[in-house]
Coordinates of C-alpha atoms in Angstrom, one line a residue:
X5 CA 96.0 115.2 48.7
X6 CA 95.7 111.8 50.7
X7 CA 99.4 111.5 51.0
X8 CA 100.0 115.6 52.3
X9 CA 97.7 114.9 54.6
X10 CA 99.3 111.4 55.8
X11 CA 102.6 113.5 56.0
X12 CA 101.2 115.9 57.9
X13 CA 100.1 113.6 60.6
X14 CA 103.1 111.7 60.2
X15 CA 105.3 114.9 60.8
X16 CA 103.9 115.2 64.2
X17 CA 105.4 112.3 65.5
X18 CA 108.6 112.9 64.0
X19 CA 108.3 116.2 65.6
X20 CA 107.7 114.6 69.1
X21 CA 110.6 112.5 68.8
X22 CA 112.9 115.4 68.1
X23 CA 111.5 117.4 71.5
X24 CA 111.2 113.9 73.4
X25 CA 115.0 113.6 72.8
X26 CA 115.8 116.8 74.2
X27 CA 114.3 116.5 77.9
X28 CA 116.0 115.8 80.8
X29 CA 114.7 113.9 83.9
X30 CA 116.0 115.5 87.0
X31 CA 117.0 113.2 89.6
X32 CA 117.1 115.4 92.8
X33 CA 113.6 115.0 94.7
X34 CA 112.9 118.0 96.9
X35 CA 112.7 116.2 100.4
X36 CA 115.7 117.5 102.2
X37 CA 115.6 118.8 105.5
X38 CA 112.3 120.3 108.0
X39 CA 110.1 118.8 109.7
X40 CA 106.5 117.4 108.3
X41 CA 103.5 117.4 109.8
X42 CA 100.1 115.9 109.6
X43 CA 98.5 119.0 110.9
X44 CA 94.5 117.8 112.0
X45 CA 95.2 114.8 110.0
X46 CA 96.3 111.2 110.3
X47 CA 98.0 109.7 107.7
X48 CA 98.6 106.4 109.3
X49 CA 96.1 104.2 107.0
X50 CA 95.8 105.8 103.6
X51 CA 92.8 104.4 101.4
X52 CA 91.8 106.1 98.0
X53 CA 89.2 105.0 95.8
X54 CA 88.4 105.9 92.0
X55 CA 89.1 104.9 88.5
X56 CA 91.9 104.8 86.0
X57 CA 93.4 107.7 87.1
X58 CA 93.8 106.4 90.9
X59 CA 94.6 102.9 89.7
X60 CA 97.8 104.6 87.7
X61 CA 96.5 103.5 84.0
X62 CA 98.5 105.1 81.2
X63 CA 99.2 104.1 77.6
X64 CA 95.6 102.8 77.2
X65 CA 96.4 99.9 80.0
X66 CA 97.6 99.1 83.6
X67 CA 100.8 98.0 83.7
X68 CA 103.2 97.9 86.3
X69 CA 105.7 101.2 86.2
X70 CA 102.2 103.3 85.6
X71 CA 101.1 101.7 89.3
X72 CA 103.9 102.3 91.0
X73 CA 103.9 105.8 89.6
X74 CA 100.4 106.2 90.7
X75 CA 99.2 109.8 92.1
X76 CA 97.9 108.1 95.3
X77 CA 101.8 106.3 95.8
X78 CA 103.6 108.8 95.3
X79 CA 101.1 110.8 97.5
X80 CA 101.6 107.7 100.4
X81 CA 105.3 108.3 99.8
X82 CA 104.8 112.0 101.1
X83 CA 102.8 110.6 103.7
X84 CA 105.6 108.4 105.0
X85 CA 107.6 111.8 106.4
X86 CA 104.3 112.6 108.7
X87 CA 102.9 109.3 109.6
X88 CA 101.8 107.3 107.0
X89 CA 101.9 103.8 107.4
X90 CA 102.4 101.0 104.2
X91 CA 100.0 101.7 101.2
X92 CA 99.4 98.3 99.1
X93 CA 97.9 98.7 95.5
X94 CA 96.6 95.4 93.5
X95 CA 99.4 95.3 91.2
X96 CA 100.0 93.3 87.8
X97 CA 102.4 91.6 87.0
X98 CA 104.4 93.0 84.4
X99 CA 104.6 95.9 82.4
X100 CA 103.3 94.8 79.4
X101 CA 99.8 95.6 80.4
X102 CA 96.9 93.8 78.7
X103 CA 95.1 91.5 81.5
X104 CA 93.9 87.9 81.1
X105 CA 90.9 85.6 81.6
X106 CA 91.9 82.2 82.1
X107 CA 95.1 82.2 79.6
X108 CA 93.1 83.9 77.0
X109 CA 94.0 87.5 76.4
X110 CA 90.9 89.9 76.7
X111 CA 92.7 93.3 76.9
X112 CA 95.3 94.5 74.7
X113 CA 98.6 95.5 76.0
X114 CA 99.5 99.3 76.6
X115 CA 100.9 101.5 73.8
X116 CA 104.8 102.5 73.3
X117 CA 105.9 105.5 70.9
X118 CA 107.1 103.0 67.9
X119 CA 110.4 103.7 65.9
X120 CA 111.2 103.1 62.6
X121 CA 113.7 101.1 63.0
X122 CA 116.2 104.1 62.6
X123 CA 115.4 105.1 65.5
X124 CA 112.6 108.0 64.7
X125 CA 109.6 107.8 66.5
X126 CA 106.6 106.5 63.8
X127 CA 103.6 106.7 65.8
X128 CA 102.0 105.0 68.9
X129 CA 101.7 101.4 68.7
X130 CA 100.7 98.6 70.7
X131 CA 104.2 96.6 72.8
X132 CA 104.8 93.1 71.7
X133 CA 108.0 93.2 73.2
X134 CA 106.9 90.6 75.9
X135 CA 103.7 88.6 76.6
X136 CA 101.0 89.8 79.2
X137 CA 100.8 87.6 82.5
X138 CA 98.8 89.2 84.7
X139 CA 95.5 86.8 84.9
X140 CA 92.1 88.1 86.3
X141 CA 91.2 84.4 87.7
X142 CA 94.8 85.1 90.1
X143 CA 93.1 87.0 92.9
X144 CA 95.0 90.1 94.9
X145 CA 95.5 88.9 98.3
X146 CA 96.1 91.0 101.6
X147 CA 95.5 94.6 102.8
X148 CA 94.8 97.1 100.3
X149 CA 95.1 100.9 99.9
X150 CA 94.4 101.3 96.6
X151 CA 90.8 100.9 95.0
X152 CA 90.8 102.4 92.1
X153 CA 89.3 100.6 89.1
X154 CA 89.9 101.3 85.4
X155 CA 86.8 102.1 83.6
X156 CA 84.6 102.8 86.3
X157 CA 81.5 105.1 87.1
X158 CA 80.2 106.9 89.8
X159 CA 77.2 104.4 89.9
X160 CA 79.7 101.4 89.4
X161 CA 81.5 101.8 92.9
X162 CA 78.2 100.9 95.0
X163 CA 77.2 98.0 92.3
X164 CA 77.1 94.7 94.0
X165 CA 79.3 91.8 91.3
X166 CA 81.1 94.9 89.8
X167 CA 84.0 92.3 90.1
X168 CA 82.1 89.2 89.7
X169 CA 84.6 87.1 87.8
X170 CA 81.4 85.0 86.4
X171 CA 80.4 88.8 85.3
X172 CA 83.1 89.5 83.3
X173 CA 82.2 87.5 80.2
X174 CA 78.8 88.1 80.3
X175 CA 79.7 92.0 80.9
X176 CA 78.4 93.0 84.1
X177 CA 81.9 92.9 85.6
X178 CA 84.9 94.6 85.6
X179 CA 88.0 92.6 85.5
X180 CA 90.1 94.7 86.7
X181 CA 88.2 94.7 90.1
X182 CA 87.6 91.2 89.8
X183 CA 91.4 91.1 90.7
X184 CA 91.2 92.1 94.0
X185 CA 87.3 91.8 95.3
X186 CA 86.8 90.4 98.3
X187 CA 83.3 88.2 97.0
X188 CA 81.8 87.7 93.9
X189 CA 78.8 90.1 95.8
X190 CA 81.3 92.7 97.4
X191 CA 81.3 96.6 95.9
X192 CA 84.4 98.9 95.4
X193 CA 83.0 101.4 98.5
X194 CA 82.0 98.7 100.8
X195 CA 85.3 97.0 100.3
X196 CA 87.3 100.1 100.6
X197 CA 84.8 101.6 103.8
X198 CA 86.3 97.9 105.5
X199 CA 90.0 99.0 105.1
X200 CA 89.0 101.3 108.0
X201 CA 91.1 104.5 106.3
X202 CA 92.2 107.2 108.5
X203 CA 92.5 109.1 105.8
X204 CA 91.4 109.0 102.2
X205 CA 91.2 110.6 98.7
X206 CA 88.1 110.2 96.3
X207 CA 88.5 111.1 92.6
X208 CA 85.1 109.3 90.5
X209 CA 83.5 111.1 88.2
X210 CA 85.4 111.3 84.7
X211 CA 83.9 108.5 82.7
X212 CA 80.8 109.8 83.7
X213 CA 81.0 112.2 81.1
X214 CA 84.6 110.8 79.0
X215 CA 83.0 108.1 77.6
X216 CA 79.8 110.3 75.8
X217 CA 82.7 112.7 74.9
X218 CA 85.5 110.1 73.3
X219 CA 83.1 108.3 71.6
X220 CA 81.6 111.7 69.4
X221 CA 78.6 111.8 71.4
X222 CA 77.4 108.2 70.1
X223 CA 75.9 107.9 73.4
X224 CA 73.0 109.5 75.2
X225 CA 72.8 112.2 77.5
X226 CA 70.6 110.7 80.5
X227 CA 69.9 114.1 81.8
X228 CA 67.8 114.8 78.6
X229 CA 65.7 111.3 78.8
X230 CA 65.6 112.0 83.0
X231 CA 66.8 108.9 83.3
X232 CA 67.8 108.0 86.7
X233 CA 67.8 104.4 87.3
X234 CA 71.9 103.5 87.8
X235 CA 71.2 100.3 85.9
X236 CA 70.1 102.1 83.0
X237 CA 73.0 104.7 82.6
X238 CA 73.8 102.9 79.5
X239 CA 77.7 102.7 77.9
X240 CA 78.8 106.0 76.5
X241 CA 76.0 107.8 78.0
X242 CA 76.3 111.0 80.6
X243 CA 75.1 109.8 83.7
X244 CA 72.1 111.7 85.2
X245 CA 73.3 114.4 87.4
X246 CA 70.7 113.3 90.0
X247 CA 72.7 110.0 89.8
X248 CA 75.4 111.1 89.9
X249 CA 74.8 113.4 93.0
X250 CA 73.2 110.5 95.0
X251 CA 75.8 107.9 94.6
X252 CA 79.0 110.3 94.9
X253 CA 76.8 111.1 98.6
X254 CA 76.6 107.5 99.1
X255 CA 80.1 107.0 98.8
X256 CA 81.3 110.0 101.0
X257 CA 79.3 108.9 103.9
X258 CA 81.4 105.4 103.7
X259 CA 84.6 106.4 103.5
X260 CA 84.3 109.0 106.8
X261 CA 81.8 106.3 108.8
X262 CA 84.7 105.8 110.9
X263 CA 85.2 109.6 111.6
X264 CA 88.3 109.3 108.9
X265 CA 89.4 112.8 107.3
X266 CA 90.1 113.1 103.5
X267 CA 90.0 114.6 100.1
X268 CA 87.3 114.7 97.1
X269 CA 88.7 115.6 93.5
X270 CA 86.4 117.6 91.2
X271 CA 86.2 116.4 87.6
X272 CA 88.7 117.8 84.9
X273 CA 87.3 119.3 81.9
X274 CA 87.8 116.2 80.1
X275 CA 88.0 118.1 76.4
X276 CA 91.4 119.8 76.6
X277 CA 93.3 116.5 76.8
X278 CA 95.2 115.2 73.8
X279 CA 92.6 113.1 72.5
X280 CA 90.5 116.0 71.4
X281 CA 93.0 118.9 70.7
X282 CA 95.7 116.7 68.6
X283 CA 93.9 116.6 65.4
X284 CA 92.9 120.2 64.3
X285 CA 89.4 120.7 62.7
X286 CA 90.7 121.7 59.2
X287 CA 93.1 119.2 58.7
X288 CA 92.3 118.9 55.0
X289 CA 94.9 120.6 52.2
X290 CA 93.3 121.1 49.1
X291 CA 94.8 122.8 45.8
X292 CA 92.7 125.5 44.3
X293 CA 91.6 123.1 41.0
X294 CA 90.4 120.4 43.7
X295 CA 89.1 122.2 45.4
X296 CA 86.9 123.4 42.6
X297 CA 86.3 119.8 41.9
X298 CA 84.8 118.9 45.2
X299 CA 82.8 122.3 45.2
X300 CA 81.2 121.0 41.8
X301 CA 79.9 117.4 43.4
X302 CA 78.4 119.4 46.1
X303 CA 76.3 121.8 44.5
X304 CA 73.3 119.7 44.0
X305 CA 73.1 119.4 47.7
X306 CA 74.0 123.2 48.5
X307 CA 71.0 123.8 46.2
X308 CA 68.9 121.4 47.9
X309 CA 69.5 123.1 51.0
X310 CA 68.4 126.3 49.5
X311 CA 65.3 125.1 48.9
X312 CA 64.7 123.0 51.9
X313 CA 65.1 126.7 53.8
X314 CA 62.9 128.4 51.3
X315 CA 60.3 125.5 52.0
X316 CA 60.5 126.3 55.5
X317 CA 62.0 122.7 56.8
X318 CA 65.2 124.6 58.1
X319 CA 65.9 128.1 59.0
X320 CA 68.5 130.3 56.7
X321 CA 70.9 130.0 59.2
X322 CA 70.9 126.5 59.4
X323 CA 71.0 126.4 55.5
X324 CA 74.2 128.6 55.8
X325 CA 75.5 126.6 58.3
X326 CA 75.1 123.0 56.1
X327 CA 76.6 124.5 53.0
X328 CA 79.7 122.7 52.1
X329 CA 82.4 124.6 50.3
X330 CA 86.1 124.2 49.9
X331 CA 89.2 126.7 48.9
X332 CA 93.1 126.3 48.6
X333 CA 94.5 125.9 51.5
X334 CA 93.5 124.1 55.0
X335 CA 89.5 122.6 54.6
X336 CA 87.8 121.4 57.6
X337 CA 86.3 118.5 57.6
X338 CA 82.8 117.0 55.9
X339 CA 81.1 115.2 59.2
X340 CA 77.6 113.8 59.9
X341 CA 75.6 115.8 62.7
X342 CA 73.1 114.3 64.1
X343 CA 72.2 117.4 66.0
X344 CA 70.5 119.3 62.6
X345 CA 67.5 119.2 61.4
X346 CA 66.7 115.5 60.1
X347 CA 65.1 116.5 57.2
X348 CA 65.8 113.2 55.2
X349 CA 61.9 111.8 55.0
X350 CA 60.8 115.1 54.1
X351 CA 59.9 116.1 50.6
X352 CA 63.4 117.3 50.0
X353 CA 66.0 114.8 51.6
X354 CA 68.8 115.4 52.5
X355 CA 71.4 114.1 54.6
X356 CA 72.7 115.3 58.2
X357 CA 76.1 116.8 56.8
X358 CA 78.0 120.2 57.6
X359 CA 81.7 121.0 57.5
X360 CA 83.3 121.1 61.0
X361 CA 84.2 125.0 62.5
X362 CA 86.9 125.6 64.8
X363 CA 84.7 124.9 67.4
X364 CA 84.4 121.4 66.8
X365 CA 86.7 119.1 68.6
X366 CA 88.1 115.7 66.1
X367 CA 89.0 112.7 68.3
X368 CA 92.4 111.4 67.8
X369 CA 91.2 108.0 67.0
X370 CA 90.2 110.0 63.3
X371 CA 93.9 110.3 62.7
X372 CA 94.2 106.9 61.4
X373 CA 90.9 107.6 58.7
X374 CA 90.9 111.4 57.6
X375 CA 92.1 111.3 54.0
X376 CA 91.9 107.5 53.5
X377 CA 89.1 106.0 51.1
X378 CA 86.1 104.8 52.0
X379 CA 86.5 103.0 48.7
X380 CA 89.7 102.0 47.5
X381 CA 88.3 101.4 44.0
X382 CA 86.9 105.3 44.0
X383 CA 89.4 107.7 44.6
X384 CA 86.7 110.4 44.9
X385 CA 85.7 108.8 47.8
X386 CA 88.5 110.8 50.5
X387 CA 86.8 110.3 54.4
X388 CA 86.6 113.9 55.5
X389 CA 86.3 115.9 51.5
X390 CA 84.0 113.4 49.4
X391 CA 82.8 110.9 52.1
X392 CA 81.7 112.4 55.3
X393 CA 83.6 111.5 59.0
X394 CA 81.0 109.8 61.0
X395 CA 79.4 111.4 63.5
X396 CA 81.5 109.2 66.5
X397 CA 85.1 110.7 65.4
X398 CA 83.5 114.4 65.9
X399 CA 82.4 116.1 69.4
X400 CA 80.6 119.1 68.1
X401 CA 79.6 122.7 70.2
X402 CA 76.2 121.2 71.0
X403 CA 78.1 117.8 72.4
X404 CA 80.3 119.4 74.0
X405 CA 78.0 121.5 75.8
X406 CA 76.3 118.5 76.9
X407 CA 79.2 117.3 78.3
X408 CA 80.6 121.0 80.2
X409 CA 76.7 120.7 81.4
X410 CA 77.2 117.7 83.7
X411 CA 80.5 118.2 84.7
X412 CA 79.3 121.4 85.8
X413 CA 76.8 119.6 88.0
X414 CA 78.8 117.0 89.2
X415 CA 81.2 119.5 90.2
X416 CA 79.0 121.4 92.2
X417 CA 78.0 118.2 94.5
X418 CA 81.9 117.3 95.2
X419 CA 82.7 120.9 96.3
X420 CA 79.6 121.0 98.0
X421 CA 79.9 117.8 100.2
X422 CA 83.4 118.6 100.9
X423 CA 82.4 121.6 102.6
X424 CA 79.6 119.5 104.6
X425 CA 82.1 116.9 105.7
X426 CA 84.9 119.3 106.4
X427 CA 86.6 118.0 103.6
X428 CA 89.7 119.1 101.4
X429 CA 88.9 119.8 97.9
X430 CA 91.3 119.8 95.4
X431 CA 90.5 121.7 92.2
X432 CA 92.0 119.1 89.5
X433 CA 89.9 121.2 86.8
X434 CA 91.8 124.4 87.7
X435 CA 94.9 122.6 87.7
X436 CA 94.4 120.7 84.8
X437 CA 93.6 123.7 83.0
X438 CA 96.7 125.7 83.7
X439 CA 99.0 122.2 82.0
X440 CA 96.3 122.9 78.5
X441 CA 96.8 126.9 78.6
X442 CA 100.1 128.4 79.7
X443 CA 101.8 124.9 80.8
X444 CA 103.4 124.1 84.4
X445 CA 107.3 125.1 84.9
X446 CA 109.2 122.7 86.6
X447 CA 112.5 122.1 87.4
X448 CA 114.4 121.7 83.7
X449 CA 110.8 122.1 81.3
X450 CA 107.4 122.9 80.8
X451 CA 104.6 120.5 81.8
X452 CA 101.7 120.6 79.0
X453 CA 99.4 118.9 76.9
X454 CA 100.7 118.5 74.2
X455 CA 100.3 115.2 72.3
X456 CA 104.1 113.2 73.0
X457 CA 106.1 116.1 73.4
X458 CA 104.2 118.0 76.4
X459 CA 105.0 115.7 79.0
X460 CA 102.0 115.7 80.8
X461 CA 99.8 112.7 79.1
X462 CA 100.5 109.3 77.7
X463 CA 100.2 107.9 74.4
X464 CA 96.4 107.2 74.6
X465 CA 95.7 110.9 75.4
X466 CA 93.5 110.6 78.0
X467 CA 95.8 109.6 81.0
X468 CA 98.9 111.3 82.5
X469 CA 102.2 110.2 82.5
X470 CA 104.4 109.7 85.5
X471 CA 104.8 113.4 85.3
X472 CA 101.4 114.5 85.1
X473 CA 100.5 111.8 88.2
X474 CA 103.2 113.3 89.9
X475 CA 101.8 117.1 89.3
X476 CA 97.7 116.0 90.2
X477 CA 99.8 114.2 93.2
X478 CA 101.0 117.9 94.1
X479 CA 97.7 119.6 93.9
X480 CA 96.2 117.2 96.0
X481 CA 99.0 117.5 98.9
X482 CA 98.7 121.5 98.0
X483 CA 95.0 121.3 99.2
X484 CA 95.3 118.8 101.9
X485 CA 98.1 120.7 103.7
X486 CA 95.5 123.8 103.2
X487 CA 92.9 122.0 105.3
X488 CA 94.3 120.1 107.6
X489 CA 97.4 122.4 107.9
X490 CA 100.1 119.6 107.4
X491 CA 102.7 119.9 105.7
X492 CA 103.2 117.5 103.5
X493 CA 106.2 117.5 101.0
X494 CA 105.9 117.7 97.0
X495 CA 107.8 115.9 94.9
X496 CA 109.7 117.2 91.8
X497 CA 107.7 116.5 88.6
X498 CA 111.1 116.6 86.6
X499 CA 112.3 113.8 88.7
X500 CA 109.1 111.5 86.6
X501 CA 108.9 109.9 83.6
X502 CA 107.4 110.6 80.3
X503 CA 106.9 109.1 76.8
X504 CA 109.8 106.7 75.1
X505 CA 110.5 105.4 72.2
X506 CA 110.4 101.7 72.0
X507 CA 111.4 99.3 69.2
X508 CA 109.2 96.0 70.4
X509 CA 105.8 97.0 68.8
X510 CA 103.9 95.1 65.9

């Protein structure tokens, strides 16, 4: 049973590899001829602040390709045929990724679709193929376009020593904006406000709610503590919405102090990437004899929750809902919820476990430990059939609906102050949608979702590839040109990059 389900996991690279081989890049941007305009714009200083996705992070790192493949340079290449003047990003130095702290390697380098040495993909894997160099205690000199800052939150842009090198080790920094900040004191919006933009694009807002969501919900939603001091947002957490809607404010009125025109980006919904729709929710394959088997060591605890509902401690439903049962065929998964009804002090203990639904969303990251043993002396003990997945490898309905919750919320204020400022807002959620669902044509493919093969996101499954920076470049240039009635080019999304195999891995 372990090893189908290995295989089955396995298979999909294998699969990716056979599609990966088969695309073509397309070489032929879509730039000829006419005459661009910056319509009620002016292009001539292009500033954009955000996160990962602004600072070009792919392949769980920053390396260099993913910068220069960045949605706001290849937006401040379209610039450049109505105006726009030289856009500077704080780039590393290689593309190993990984980053430094005095010699000493603090973050990993990025990930590469391994081979087997026959040249079949195996899996994503970490690049050894050359040793990181970029050091955070090296400090970006020079003018600067490009503020974006892996990891960051709303709250984190307007937080004095956010790139504090002294922070860094004790944790209140980020290194990556300790790169290129201008004083151990400075914050990402008051340095960025000082690059006097005449123009701008703001995307902030997706760790806000992707950190609760990748970790399983290990976190807290700060909305249901009303908590809404910044400094107590807490890692992994949902920040408040009243947070959240007072900072993003905060940050708008820097960025157009100067009268500069711009953008906001709302926030994806962060659960239809690859790192939640990869693994499916009843990846278990069981014969008909085990699956009698498990049944049998689970029907002291059915029972138990028989009576616990008869007892009144849970409802029937929730009784019905806890039962654990297994056929032939596909299973899904045994998990721990902390969302029931902890009932393990009571008279009748028992433990918070259910079976996932199809509702239930498995985190990538579970890949790697569905189907091994918690205890490789106890082959009973199978992670997912006789030992339950913990509850941080799981985002379940009532997770997830604290997640659509504030993004909903957050959503609301960016549309909403884009319309008080006079502002461009580009529906990334919309957008994003459309590469999950039906996919994006292009010129030579489909652009989707889909975990290695789809085009559209790197190996971490979170971030975009060159091809999906390249498409969010095109919605935003769709929804500037609406506003300000230029008429910027797009570029051709076949002409980007996606996933490759690579032989220089560990």
């Amino acid at each position: 049973m372990m090893k189908n389900l290995n295989i089955k996991l396995i298979a999909l690279f294998i699969a990716s590899a056979a599609i990966i081989s088969c695309e073509e890049d397309f070489d032929n941007d879509i730039q000829d001829g006419g005459v661009y305009t910056s319509g009620e714009a002016d292009f001539s200083k292009y500033v954009t602040v955000g996160n990962s996705l602004t600072a070009g992070y792919a392949d769980g790192a920053l390396y260099l390709n993913g910068q220069l493949n960045s949605y706001p340079n290849i937006i401040a290449g379209q610039m450049q045929f109505a105006g726009g003047g030289e856009f500077n990003q704080p780039l590393v130095n290689d593309n190993t990724g990984g980053l430094l702290a005095n010699g000493v390697q603090i973050l990993p380098n990025r990930l590469v679709l391994a081979s087997d040495g026959m040249g079949a993909p195996a899996g994503p894997a970490r690049y050894t193929g050359a040793a990181p160099t970029t050091d955070i205690i090296n400090k970006v000199t020079g003018p600067l376009n490009n503020f974006g800052v892996p990891g960051a939150r709303v709250f984190h842009l307007a937080a004095p020593g956010y790139g504090s090198l002294a922070g860094v080790s004790t944790g209140t920094a980020n290194p990556y904006y300790t790169r290129f900040s201008s004083s151990e004191t400075s914050t990402v919006i008051g340095d960025a406000a000082a690059a006097n933009a005449t123009f701008f694009t703001l995307w902030i807002g997706n760790n806000d709610i992707l950190g609760y969501a990748t970790s399983g919900g290990a976190g807290v939603d700060n909305n249901e503590l009303n908590i809404v001091d910044p400094a107590m947002q807490g890692n992994n957490s949902i920040t408040n919405n009243l947070v959240f809607g007072g900072v993003y404010q905060q940050l708008v009125a820097g960025l157009t102090a100067n009268g500069a025109k711009g953008a906001l980006v709302n926030i994806p919904d962060v659960t239809s990437i690859p790192y939640f729709t990869t693994v499916p929710p009843n990846p278990i394959p069981l014969d008909g004899p085990t699956a009698a088997f498990v049944n049998s060591n689970y029907a002291q605890y059915n029972g138990g929750l028989q009576l616990a509902a008869a007892n009144g401690l849970i409802t029937a439903a929730e009784a019905a809902q806890r039962t654990i049962n297994f056929s032939a065929g596909q299973n899904f998964v045994v998990i721990v919820d902390n969302d029931l009804t902890d009932i393990s002090a009571s008279p009748i203990p028992l433990p918070n476990w259910r079976q996932t639904t199809s509702n239930d969303l498995i985190v990538f990251t579970a890949a790697g430990v569905l189907g091994t043993l918690a205890d490789p002396s106890n082959p009973a003990s199978i992670i997912g059939v006789g030992v339950p997945v913990a509850n941080e490898l799981v985002l379940t309905t009532t997770e997830q609906a604290r997640v659509s919750n504030a993004q909903q919320s957050y959503n609301a204020t960016i549309e909403a102050l884009a319309a008080a400022n006079g502002l461009a807002f580009v529906d990334a959620r919309a957008a994003l949608a459309q590469v999950a669902t039906t996919g994006v044509p292009f010129n030579g493919g489909v652009l989707t979702s889909t975990y290695a093969t789809g085009g559209g996101f790197s190996l971490d499954g979170v971030h975009p590839t060159a091809r999906g920076y390249a498409f969010t470049a095109n919605a935003i240039i769709d929804a500037v040109n609406a506003q300000y009635g230029a008429t910027l080019p797009k570029v051709d999304i076949g002409a980007y990059s996606t996933i490759q195999l690579s032989d220089s891995v560990q």
